[in-house]
Structures are given as structure tokens and as C-alpha cells.
Amino acid sequence: MDAPHKILVLDDDADWLELCREIFAHLPSSPEVRTAASSSRALAMLEAEPFRLLICDLKMPRMDGLQVLSVVRRRFPQLRTVVLSGLEDEEFRSRAYALGVDLFWLKTDMQRNSKMFVDCLESLLGRDEDGGFRGIQSKSLMDIIQMECLSRNSTVLRITRGPLVAKLWLQDGEVIDAEAEGACGEVAFRRILAWKSGTFENLPPEPGRPRTINRPINALLLESAQTMDENANPSSETQFISASHRKTMWKLSLLTREGAEFVVAVPPEGLGEAEALGTQATEQLAAWIRHAAKTAKKLGEKIEAGRLSHIAGHNVEKQFLVLPHGEKSFLVGWPPNTTANLLLEKSKKLTASWDS
Amino acid sequence: MGFLKKLLQGFRSRAAVQQLPAGSMTVDRDGLVIVTTVSSTYPKDLLNEIGDDVLSLFREARAAQMPLAEVSLHFGSLRITARELRGGALIFLSPQTAHSPTTN
């Protein structure tokens, strides 16, 4: 009988390590679970004996997880790596994937979707050692889907773009279902393909998933490419008006779905006009957003408080959130009864979808 | 000795890492800090600047027909929460650490 695979868990939280040890020891393949509370200890252990999988936190004193991963990538290229972090920042996810990690998982998600997490770990532990490339840095989502379909794979592609998460179900090289931004089927598929950037990961296949997409993949990709071309280069005024009307309708439905009262999107000064939905006071609000963003940025630099994440505010009638996103700044108005804890997440979701 | 003293003085005079303000303060409608619990070692001019900027946010929001009762600025390492107080403001300065990260 083969010796069980060895997993090394690196985290500076002793209680978390104990919890992980208990959970991972009960994986179906019964791996041997070892733990390290510091990066230097983990690297020493990796030098001393072979491990199959490293599960690593990101925020740690002295040497953080990203530093460890970059060392591991050079010194132990065969080692599978998983990031298990509490940091919900998309930048960390991108940086971790850029370092070639196999999986990025949030600690909160691990507790919520423990079954899926366990499946992913099992899949990583069971994968053949000599085969497979990691890190597709310059391929579009269309290329990735085509590759999966050409190799007749069955998998679930989980695509993340900022706070937005979408899923594509592939069965024997055919796209059978999609979910994105509250939509499903072909509508969701088209929305996903319109995303310009993001990260993706392969999850284990779900053979029992009901089929909602019946058209062949080539027809779907061709149609999506044509739509994107038309939106990018409207050939006539009518087409342009129709595309812009569709976009406005889509934004309105987004606003209603999320439960926001209004949105004002402000480009940098001199680079176009503010755009608003749900309010008439576009110019006044745009002026305030510009003032607030400028004042906060200047103040942040002066007192060395770091990058501005967002500005929140409220009065008796509404709650507000100013959020920088890309080059634009957004002001999102919410009803006063919206749960304060969800405001940031919901606003991020809304602004990320705005220009997609 | 003289050489070492000069060298050490050079090190001391280099810009130190700016400490983040922690505590609360009350500013009147003219931006004057009336009372504060922020450490006295924290530069007064920066505290005044925080007060002025917060008041300008309230003022400009009123001008935009969106009067605010409270506003919070969430920076990577500091949260500034301000409540409108009859033209002035009550301001809370909370440095953010790994144990109390920035949230709503």
C-alpha cells in the first residue's frame, strides 16, 4: 500500500492550525498532516522531508505567505500549493495565482463550503505528479474555455472578477450551464465572456448538474465575439443607440436587483461626464464625489494613513458609499434600512458590474 | 567622540515613521479643535487639517443637497469617523490593525 500523502499547513494562529489538523486528517485519502507556525519553520520542514501539498496563510509576521510561495515555487516546483487566507482583497488572490498557486480559498468560504473545499484538496492530492501546467497568464477566458472544450474536459470553472463570482459547468467538452450576476444559462455565459479580466480556477466536475445550455460551444463563442465587436465598434448610429439603451436597461435592472436607490459614476476630471441612474442631481453629487475623493486622498497622504478604501456616510433618509473603482469614483445611495455590514460588499459588486 | 556625536545626531534628525492618531476630538464650526484625547505628541497642525477636511466634507455635502449626519473615511490603516455637531464635528480616529480591520 502507498504511504499516505503529507500535507503541511502553515499559519501563525495555533488554534487554526489545530482545527486544520483535525479537518484534513479526516480527508478520504487520510493524509499525514503536519503544521508549522512560522514561515522559516515551514521551509525547514519542506527541506527535510517531501510533502505533497502546502496550505499556507498570507498574513504572517516576518515572512508573509506570498514570500513563502515565491520561495516554494523556485525550490519545490512539484509541491502543490493552496492559499487559505482571511484576506478578501482581490489583489492578493491575483498575486497568489500569479505565483502559481493551485487554489486560493478564503477561510470563511472553507467553513461555509467545506465539502467543496475537501473535494478540491482531494483532487490536488490525487493529481499525477508529472503532468499539467500551472499559470496561464496571457490567455483570454475565451481561449481557456476553448482549451477545456477541445480536450473534452469535465470541470467547473470558477471565474472571479473583483467581488463578482461566476461559474461555468463543462461536461465532456461542452458548456452545459453558467451562472453569473444573478443570471443563468446562455445569458450568464455572455455576461461572463464580456468580463475583460479576472482569475479562474478549476473545481471538480458536477456530473449531476442539469443542462440549461444546449447550443454548441462554437456557436456560443461566435455569437459572444460578434456582440462584443458590435459594442466596441458600433457601425451605425441606430446600432449605437440600441447598444446604449440595452446597457442602461441592464444597469437599471442591476440597481433594482441589488436594492440600491441611485448610483453616480464619475470619471476623472476632464475625461468625460458623470453618469447617474436613480437621481436627478447628477452634477451636484458628482461635484461632491470629486471633492470628497480629492480631500480624502490628500489627507490620507498627509497623515500617512494608507490608500483610501471608501467613504461611508448617512443621514436620516439614506446611506451613502463612495468607492473608487478603476479610474472612476462611484457614489451609491442605499435605503436607510440596508444592513451596514453588507453595504461595502454590495456596492463593490454593483460598481464592478457597472462597466462590464 | 565629536565625530560619533555628529553621526548619531544625523541619524536622529532623519524623518521618523509618522505615528497614526488615535482617540477623539471635537471641532467647532470654524475648524478649531476644542477638546481632544489624541496624544499631545501628535502634530497639532495635522489634527487641525483633519478637522478642516471633515468639516469641508459636511459643508460640500450640504451644498450638494445631501446633508450628512455622519461620515467615515476608511483608509488602509486608519478609520476617521465624524458626526455632525451643530456645524462642528465630533471626530473619532481609529488606527486599523490586523485584529480590527477596516469594515463598514
Coordinates of C-alpha atoms in Angstrom, one line a residue:
Chain A
M1 CA 0.0 0.0 0.0
D2 CA 1.3 3.5 -0.9
A3 CA 2.3 5.8 2.0
P4 CA -0.2 8.5 2.7
H5 CA 0.4 11.9 1.2
K6 CA 1.8 14.5 3.5
I7 CA 0.2 18.0 3.9
L8 CA 2.0 20.9 5.6
V9 CA -0.2 23.6 7.0
L10 CA 1.4 27.0 7.6
D11 CA -0.4 29.6 9.8
D12 CA 0.6 31.8 12.7
D13 CA -2.6 31.0 14.5
A14 CA -2.2 28.0 16.7
D15 CA -5.9 27.4 17.2
W16 CA -6.4 27.5 13.4
L17 CA -3.6 25.0 12.9
E18 CA -5.2 22.6 15.4
L19 CA -8.6 23.0 13.6
C20 CA -6.9 22.3 10.2
R21 CA -5.1 19.3 11.5
E22 CA -8.4 17.8 12.7
I23 CA -10.2 18.6 9.4
F24 CA -7.5 17.5 7.0
A25 CA -6.7 14.3 8.9
H26 CA -10.3 13.2 8.1
L27 CA -9.9 13.6 4.3
P28 CA -10.9 10.4 2.4
S29 CA -7.2 9.7 1.5
S30 CA -6.2 10.1 5.2
P31 CA -3.1 12.2 4.6
E32 CA -0.5 12.8 7.2
V33 CA -1.0 16.4 8.4
R34 CA 1.9 18.4 9.8
T35 CA 1.8 22.0 10.9
A36 CA 4.2 25.0 11.1
A37 CA 3.6 28.2 12.9
S38 CA 6.3 30.2 11.1
S39 CA 7.5 30.6 7.6
S40 CA 11.1 29.6 8.5
R41 CA 9.9 26.5 10.2
A42 CA 7.8 25.5 7.2
L43 CA 10.7 26.0 4.8
A44 CA 12.9 23.9 7.1
M45 CA 10.3 21.1 7.1
L46 CA 10.0 21.2 3.3
E47 CA 13.8 20.9 3.0
A48 CA 13.9 18.0 5.4
E49 CA 11.1 15.8 4.0
P50 CA 8.9 15.6 0.9
F51 CA 5.4 16.9 1.1
R52 CA 2.6 16.7 -1.4
L53 CA 0.7 19.8 -0.5
L54 CA 1.4 23.1 1.3
I55 CA -1.6 25.0 2.7
C56 CA -0.4 28.5 3.5
D57 CA -1.9 31.6 5.2
L58 CA -0.9 35.0 3.7
K59 CA -0.8 37.4 6.6
M60 CA 2.0 36.3 8.9
P61 CA 4.8 38.2 10.8
R62 CA 8.3 38.4 9.4
M63 CA 7.9 36.5 6.2
D64 CA 4.4 36.6 4.7
G65 CA 2.7 33.9 2.7
L66 CA 3.4 35.5 -0.7
Q67 CA 7.2 35.5 0.1
V68 CA 6.9 31.8 1.2
L69 CA 5.1 30.9 -2.0
S70 CA 7.7 32.6 -4.2
V71 CA 10.5 30.6 -2.4
V72 CA 8.5 27.4 -2.6
R73 CA 7.8 27.9 -6.3
R74 CA 11.5 28.1 -7.0
R75 CA 12.8 25.4 -4.6
F76 CA 9.9 22.9 -4.7
P77 CA 8.3 23.1 -8.1
Q78 CA 6.5 19.8 -7.7
L79 CA 4.8 20.9 -4.5
R80 CA 1.1 21.7 -4.8
T81 CA 0.1 24.9 -3.0
V82 CA -3.1 26.2 -1.6
V83 CA -3.6 29.6 -0.1
L84 CA -6.1 29.7 2.8
S85 CA -6.5 33.2 3.9
G86 CA -8.8 35.6 5.7
L87 CA -7.9 38.5 3.3
E88 CA -10.8 39.1 0.9
D89 CA -8.8 41.5 -1.2
E90 CA -8.8 40.6 -4.8
E91 CA -5.3 41.9 -5.3
F92 CA -4.0 39.1 -3.0
R93 CA -5.9 36.5 -4.9
S94 CA -4.4 37.7 -8.2
R95 CA -0.9 37.9 -6.8
A96 CA -1.2 34.4 -5.3
Y97 CA -2.4 33.0 -8.7
A98 CA 0.4 34.8 -10.4
L99 CA 2.8 33.0 -8.2
G100 CA 1.3 29.7 -9.5
V101 CA -0.7 28.5 -6.5
D102 CA -3.2 25.8 -7.3
L103 CA -6.0 27.1 -5.2
F104 CA -6.9 30.2 -3.4
W105 CA -9.6 29.8 -0.7
L106 CA -11.0 32.1 1.9
K107 CA -11.1 30.8 5.4
T108 CA -14.8 31.9 5.7
D109 CA -15.6 30.0 2.5
M110 CA -13.8 27.0 3.8
Q111 CA -16.2 26.9 6.7
R112 CA -19.2 27.6 4.5
N113 CA -18.4 25.2 1.7
S114 CA -16.3 22.7 3.5
K115 CA -17.5 19.8 1.2
M116 CA -16.3 21.6 -1.9
F117 CA -13.0 22.5 -0.3
V118 CA -12.4 18.9 0.8
D119 CA -13.1 17.8 -2.8
C120 CA -10.6 20.3 -4.2
L121 CA -7.9 19.2 -1.7
E122 CA -8.6 15.5 -2.6
S123 CA -8.3 16.4 -6.3
L124 CA -5.0 18.1 -5.7
L125 CA -3.6 15.3 -3.6
G126 CA -4.7 12.7 -6.2
R127 CA -3.4 14.5 -9.2
D128 CA -0.5 12.9 -11.1
E129 CA 2.9 14.3 -10.1
D130 CA 4.3 14.6 -13.6
G131 CA 1.8 16.4 -15.8
G132 CA -0.1 19.6 -16.1
F133 CA 1.0 23.2 -16.4
R134 CA 0.2 25.9 -14.0
G135 CA -0.3 29.6 -14.5
I136 CA -2.0 30.7 -17.7
Q137 CA -1.1 34.4 -17.6
S138 CA -1.9 35.7 -21.0
K139 CA -4.9 33.7 -22.2
S140 CA -8.4 35.2 -22.5
L141 CA -11.3 33.5 -21.0
M142 CA -12.5 32.5 -24.5
D143 CA -9.1 30.7 -25.0
I144 CA -9.4 28.9 -21.7
I145 CA -12.9 27.7 -22.4
Q146 CA -11.9 26.6 -25.9
M147 CA -9.0 24.7 -24.5
E148 CA -11.2 22.9 -21.9
C149 CA -13.7 22.1 -24.6
L150 CA -11.1 20.8 -27.1
S151 CA -9.7 18.5 -24.6
R152 CA -13.2 17.3 -23.8
N153 CA -12.8 18.0 -20.1
S154 CA -15.4 17.8 -17.4
T155 CA -14.9 20.5 -14.9
V156 CA -16.4 23.6 -13.2
L157 CA -14.7 26.8 -14.0
R158 CA -15.0 29.3 -11.2
I159 CA -14.3 32.8 -12.5
T160 CA -13.7 35.7 -10.2
R161 CA -13.7 39.4 -11.1
G162 CA -13.3 41.6 -8.1
P163 CA -16.3 40.8 -5.9
L164 CA -18.1 39.0 -8.8
V165 CA -18.1 35.3 -8.9
A166 CA -19.3 33.3 -11.9
K167 CA -19.3 29.6 -12.7
L168 CA -19.3 27.6 -15.9
W169 CA -20.1 23.9 -15.9
L170 CA -18.4 21.8 -18.6
Q171 CA -19.3 18.2 -19.3
D172 CA -17.3 16.2 -21.7
G173 CA -16.1 19.3 -23.5
E174 CA -19.5 21.0 -23.7
V175 CA -20.7 24.0 -21.7
I176 CA -23.9 22.8 -20.1
D177 CA -24.6 25.6 -17.6
A178 CA -23.4 29.0 -16.4
E179 CA -24.2 31.3 -13.5
A180 CA -23.2 35.0 -13.2
E181 CA -24.5 38.1 -11.6
G182 CA -27.9 36.6 -10.8
A183 CA -28.4 35.2 -14.3
C184 CA -28.0 31.7 -15.5
G185 CA -27.8 29.7 -18.8
E186 CA -26.7 31.5 -22.0
V187 CA -27.4 35.0 -20.6
A188 CA -24.9 34.3 -17.8
F189 CA -22.4 32.8 -20.4
R190 CA -22.5 36.0 -22.5
R191 CA -22.0 38.2 -19.4
I192 CA -19.0 36.1 -18.3
L193 CA -17.4 36.4 -21.7
A194 CA -17.9 40.2 -21.5
W195 CA -15.6 40.4 -18.5
K196 CA -12.3 41.8 -19.5
S197 CA -10.2 40.5 -16.7
G198 CA -10.3 38.2 -13.7
T199 CA -9.0 34.9 -12.3
F200 CA -10.2 31.4 -12.7
E201 CA -9.8 28.1 -11.0
N202 CA -10.9 24.6 -11.9
L203 CA -13.2 22.9 -9.4
P204 CA -14.2 19.2 -9.5
P205 CA -16.9 18.3 -12.1
E206 CA -20.5 18.1 -11.1
P207 CA -21.9 15.3 -13.4
G208 CA -25.5 15.7 -12.0
R209 CA -25.8 19.4 -13.0
P210 CA -28.9 20.0 -15.1
R211 CA -28.3 21.2 -18.6
T212 CA -29.5 24.7 -19.5
I213 CA -27.2 25.5 -22.4
N214 CA -27.9 23.3 -25.5
R215 CA -26.2 25.1 -28.3
P216 CA -22.7 24.0 -29.4
I217 CA -19.8 25.9 -27.8
N218 CA -18.5 27.3 -31.2
A219 CA -21.9 28.9 -31.9
L220 CA -21.9 30.5 -28.4
L221 CA -18.4 31.8 -28.7
L222 CA -19.0 33.2 -32.2
E223 CA -22.1 35.0 -31.1
S224 CA -20.4 36.4 -28.0
A225 CA -17.5 37.6 -30.1
Q226 CA -19.9 39.3 -32.5
T227 CA -21.8 41.1 -29.7
M228 CA -18.5 42.3 -28.2
D229 CA -17.3 43.6 -31.6
E230 CA -20.6 45.4 -32.2
N231 CA -20.5 47.0 -28.7
A232 CA -16.9 48.0 -29.2
N233 CA -17.3 49.4 -32.8
P234 CA -20.9 50.4 -33.4
S235 CA -21.2 50.6 -37.2
S236 CA -24.2 52.8 -37.3
E237 CA -26.0 55.3 -35.1
T238 CA -29.0 53.0 -34.6
Q239 CA -26.8 50.2 -33.5
F240 CA -25.1 52.6 -31.1
I241 CA -28.4 53.8 -29.6
S242 CA -29.6 50.3 -29.3
A243 CA -26.4 49.2 -27.5
S244 CA -26.6 52.2 -25.2
H245 CA -30.2 51.5 -24.5
R246 CA -29.5 47.9 -23.7
K247 CA -26.7 49.0 -21.4
T248 CA -28.9 51.4 -19.5
M249 CA -31.7 48.8 -19.1
W250 CA -29.1 46.4 -17.8
K251 CA -27.8 48.9 -15.3
L252 CA -31.3 49.7 -14.1
S253 CA -32.0 46.1 -13.5
L254 CA -28.7 45.7 -11.7
L255 CA -29.6 48.7 -9.4
T256 CA -33.1 47.2 -8.7
R257 CA -31.7 43.7 -8.1
E258 CA -29.1 44.9 -5.6
G259 CA -31.7 47.2 -3.9
A260 CA -29.7 50.5 -4.3
E261 CA -31.5 53.8 -4.7
F262 CA -29.1 55.5 -7.0
V263 CA -25.6 55.4 -8.5
V264 CA -23.4 58.2 -9.7
A265 CA -20.3 57.2 -11.7
V266 CA -17.7 60.0 -12.0
P267 CA -14.7 59.8 -14.4
P268 CA -11.5 61.7 -13.6
E269 CA -11.8 65.4 -14.3
G270 CA -11.7 66.3 -18.0
L271 CA -12.3 62.7 -19.1
G272 CA -16.0 62.7 -19.7
E273 CA -19.2 63.4 -17.9
A274 CA -20.7 61.9 -14.8
E275 CA -23.3 59.3 -15.4
A276 CA -26.2 58.7 -12.9
L277 CA -29.2 56.5 -12.5
G278 CA -31.9 57.0 -9.9
T279 CA -31.1 60.6 -9.2
Q280 CA -31.6 64.0 -10.9
A281 CA -28.8 65.8 -9.0
T282 CA -26.0 64.3 -11.1
E283 CA -23.8 67.4 -11.3
Q284 CA -24.1 68.4 -7.7
L285 CA -23.4 64.9 -6.5
A286 CA -20.6 64.5 -8.9
A287 CA -19.0 67.7 -7.6
W288 CA -19.2 66.3 -4.1
I289 CA -17.7 62.9 -5.0
R290 CA -14.8 64.7 -6.7
H291 CA -14.3 66.9 -3.7
A292 CA -14.6 64.0 -1.2
A293 CA -12.2 61.8 -3.2
K294 CA -9.7 64.6 -3.6
T295 CA -9.8 65.7 0.0
A296 CA -9.6 62.1 1.3
K297 CA -6.7 61.3 -0.9
K298 CA -4.8 64.4 0.1
L299 CA -5.5 63.8 3.8
G300 CA -4.5 60.2 3.6
E301 CA -1.2 61.1 2.1
K302 CA -0.5 63.8 4.6
I303 CA -1.2 61.7 7.7
E304 CA 0.2 58.6 6.1
A305 CA -2.9 56.6 6.6
G306 CA -2.6 54.5 3.5
R307 CA -4.8 54.1 0.5
L308 CA -8.4 55.2 0.6
S309 CA -10.7 52.2 0.6
H310 CA -14.0 54.0 0.7
I311 CA -16.1 56.8 2.3
A312 CA -19.3 55.9 4.0
G313 CA -21.9 58.3 5.3
H314 CA -25.6 58.5 6.2
N315 CA -28.4 60.8 7.1
V316 CA -32.0 60.0 8.2
E317 CA -33.1 59.3 4.7
K318 CA -30.2 57.4 3.1
Q319 CA -26.9 55.7 3.4
F320 CA -24.1 56.5 1.0
L321 CA -20.9 55.0 -0.1
V322 CA -18.2 56.5 -2.2
L323 CA -16.0 53.9 -3.8
P324 CA -13.1 54.3 -6.1
H325 CA -13.2 51.7 -8.9
G326 CA -10.6 51.7 -11.7
E327 CA -10.3 55.3 -12.9
K328 CA -13.8 56.2 -11.8
S329 CA -15.3 57.0 -8.4
F330 CA -18.8 55.8 -7.6
L331 CA -21.4 57.1 -5.2
V332 CA -24.0 54.6 -4.3
G333 CA -27.1 55.5 -2.3
W334 CA -28.9 52.9 -0.2
P335 CA -32.1 52.9 1.8
P336 CA -31.6 53.6 5.5
N337 CA -32.6 50.1 6.5
T338 CA -29.9 48.3 4.4
T339 CA -27.6 46.3 6.7
A340 CA -24.5 48.4 7.3
N341 CA -22.2 45.3 7.2
L342 CA -23.4 44.5 3.6
L343 CA -23.1 48.0 2.2
L344 CA -19.5 47.7 1.1
E345 CA -19.8 44.3 -0.4
K346 CA -23.0 45.2 -2.2
S347 CA -21.6 48.4 -3.5
K348 CA -18.4 46.7 -4.7
K349 CA -20.5 44.2 -6.6
L350 CA -22.5 46.9 -8.2
T351 CA -19.6 49.0 -9.3
A352 CA -17.7 46.0 -10.6
S353 CA -20.7 45.1 -12.8
W354 CA -21.3 48.7 -13.9
D355 CA -19.0 48.8 -17.0
S356 CA -19.0 45.1 -17.8
Chain B
M1 CA 33.7 61.4 20.3
G2 CA 32.8 64.5 18.4
F3 CA 32.6 62.6 15.2
L4 CA 30.3 59.9 16.7
K5 CA 28.0 62.5 18.3
K6 CA 27.6 64.3 14.9
L7 CA 26.9 61.0 13.2
L8 CA 24.3 59.9 15.8
Q9 CA 22.6 63.4 15.6
G10 CA 22.4 62.8 11.8
F11 CA 20.5 59.6 12.4
R12 CA 18.2 61.1 14.9
S13 CA 17.3 64.0 12.7
R14 CA 16.1 61.7 9.9
A15 CA 12.3 61.6 9.3
A16 CA 10.8 59.1 11.7
V17 CA 7.8 57.0 10.7
Q18 CA 4.7 59.1 11.2
Q19 CA 2.6 57.8 14.1
L20 CA -1.1 57.4 13.4
P21 CA -3.5 59.5 15.5
A22 CA -5.8 57.5 17.9
G23 CA -8.5 59.0 20.0
S24 CA -11.3 61.5 19.5
M25 CA -11.6 65.2 19.1
T26 CA -14.3 67.9 18.9
V27 CA -14.0 70.7 16.4
D28 CA -16.2 73.8 16.3
R29 CA -17.8 75.2 13.1
D30 CA -14.6 77.2 12.3
G31 CA -12.4 74.0 12.5
L32 CA -10.9 74.9 15.9
V33 CA -10.0 71.8 18.0
I34 CA -11.9 72.4 21.2
V35 CA -11.0 69.2 23.1
T36 CA -9.1 66.1 22.1
T37 CA -7.9 62.8 23.6
V38 CA -5.3 62.3 20.8
S39 CA -1.8 62.1 22.2
S40 CA -0.2 65.5 22.7
T41 CA 2.9 64.3 20.7
Y42 CA 0.8 64.1 17.6
P43 CA 1.3 67.2 15.5
K44 CA -1.4 69.9 16.1
D45 CA -1.4 71.1 12.5
L46 CA -2.3 67.6 11.3
L47 CA -5.2 67.4 13.7
N48 CA -6.4 70.8 12.5
E49 CA -6.1 69.6 9.0
I50 CA -8.2 66.5 9.8
G51 CA -10.8 68.8 11.4
D52 CA -10.9 71.2 8.4
D53 CA -11.2 68.4 5.9
V54 CA -14.0 66.7 7.7
L55 CA -15.9 69.9 8.0
S56 CA -15.5 70.6 4.3
L57 CA -16.9 67.2 3.6
F58 CA -20.0 68.0 5.6
R59 CA -20.2 71.5 4.1
E60 CA -19.9 70.3 0.5
A61 CA -22.4 67.5 1.1
R62 CA -24.9 70.1 2.3
A63 CA -24.3 72.2 -0.8
A64 CA -25.0 69.1 -3.0
Q65 CA -28.4 68.7 -1.3
M66 CA -27.1 65.6 0.5
P67 CA -26.7 66.7 4.2
L68 CA -24.8 64.1 6.2
A69 CA -25.2 63.2 9.8
E70 CA -22.1 61.0 9.9
V71 CA -19.2 60.3 7.5
S72 CA -16.4 57.7 7.8
L73 CA -13.2 57.7 5.8
H74 CA -11.8 54.2 5.5
F75 CA -8.0 54.2 4.8
G76 CA -5.8 51.2 4.7
S77 CA -4.5 51.8 8.2
L78 CA -6.9 54.4 9.8
R79 CA -10.6 55.0 10.0
I80 CA -11.9 58.5 10.6
T81 CA -15.5 58.7 11.7
A82 CA -17.1 62.1 12.1
R83 CA -20.5 63.0 13.5
E84 CA -22.0 66.4 12.6
L85 CA -22.4 68.5 15.7
R86 CA -24.3 71.8 15.0
G87 CA -21.9 73.0 12.4
G88 CA -18.9 71.4 14.1
A89 CA -18.0 67.7 14.4
L90 CA -17.1 65.0 16.8
I91 CA -14.3 63.0 15.2
F92 CA -13.1 59.5 16.1
L93 CA -9.7 58.4 14.9
S94 CA -9.2 54.6 14.9
P95 CA -6.0 53.1 13.6
Q96 CA -6.7 49.8 11.9
T97 CA -4.7 46.7 12.8
A98 CA -5.0 43.0 11.7
H99 CA -7.3 42.5 14.6
S100 CA -9.6 45.3 13.8
P101 CA -9.5 45.6 10.0
T102 CA -11.4 48.3 8.1
T103 CA -15.1 47.5 7.7
N104 CA -18.2 49.5 7.2

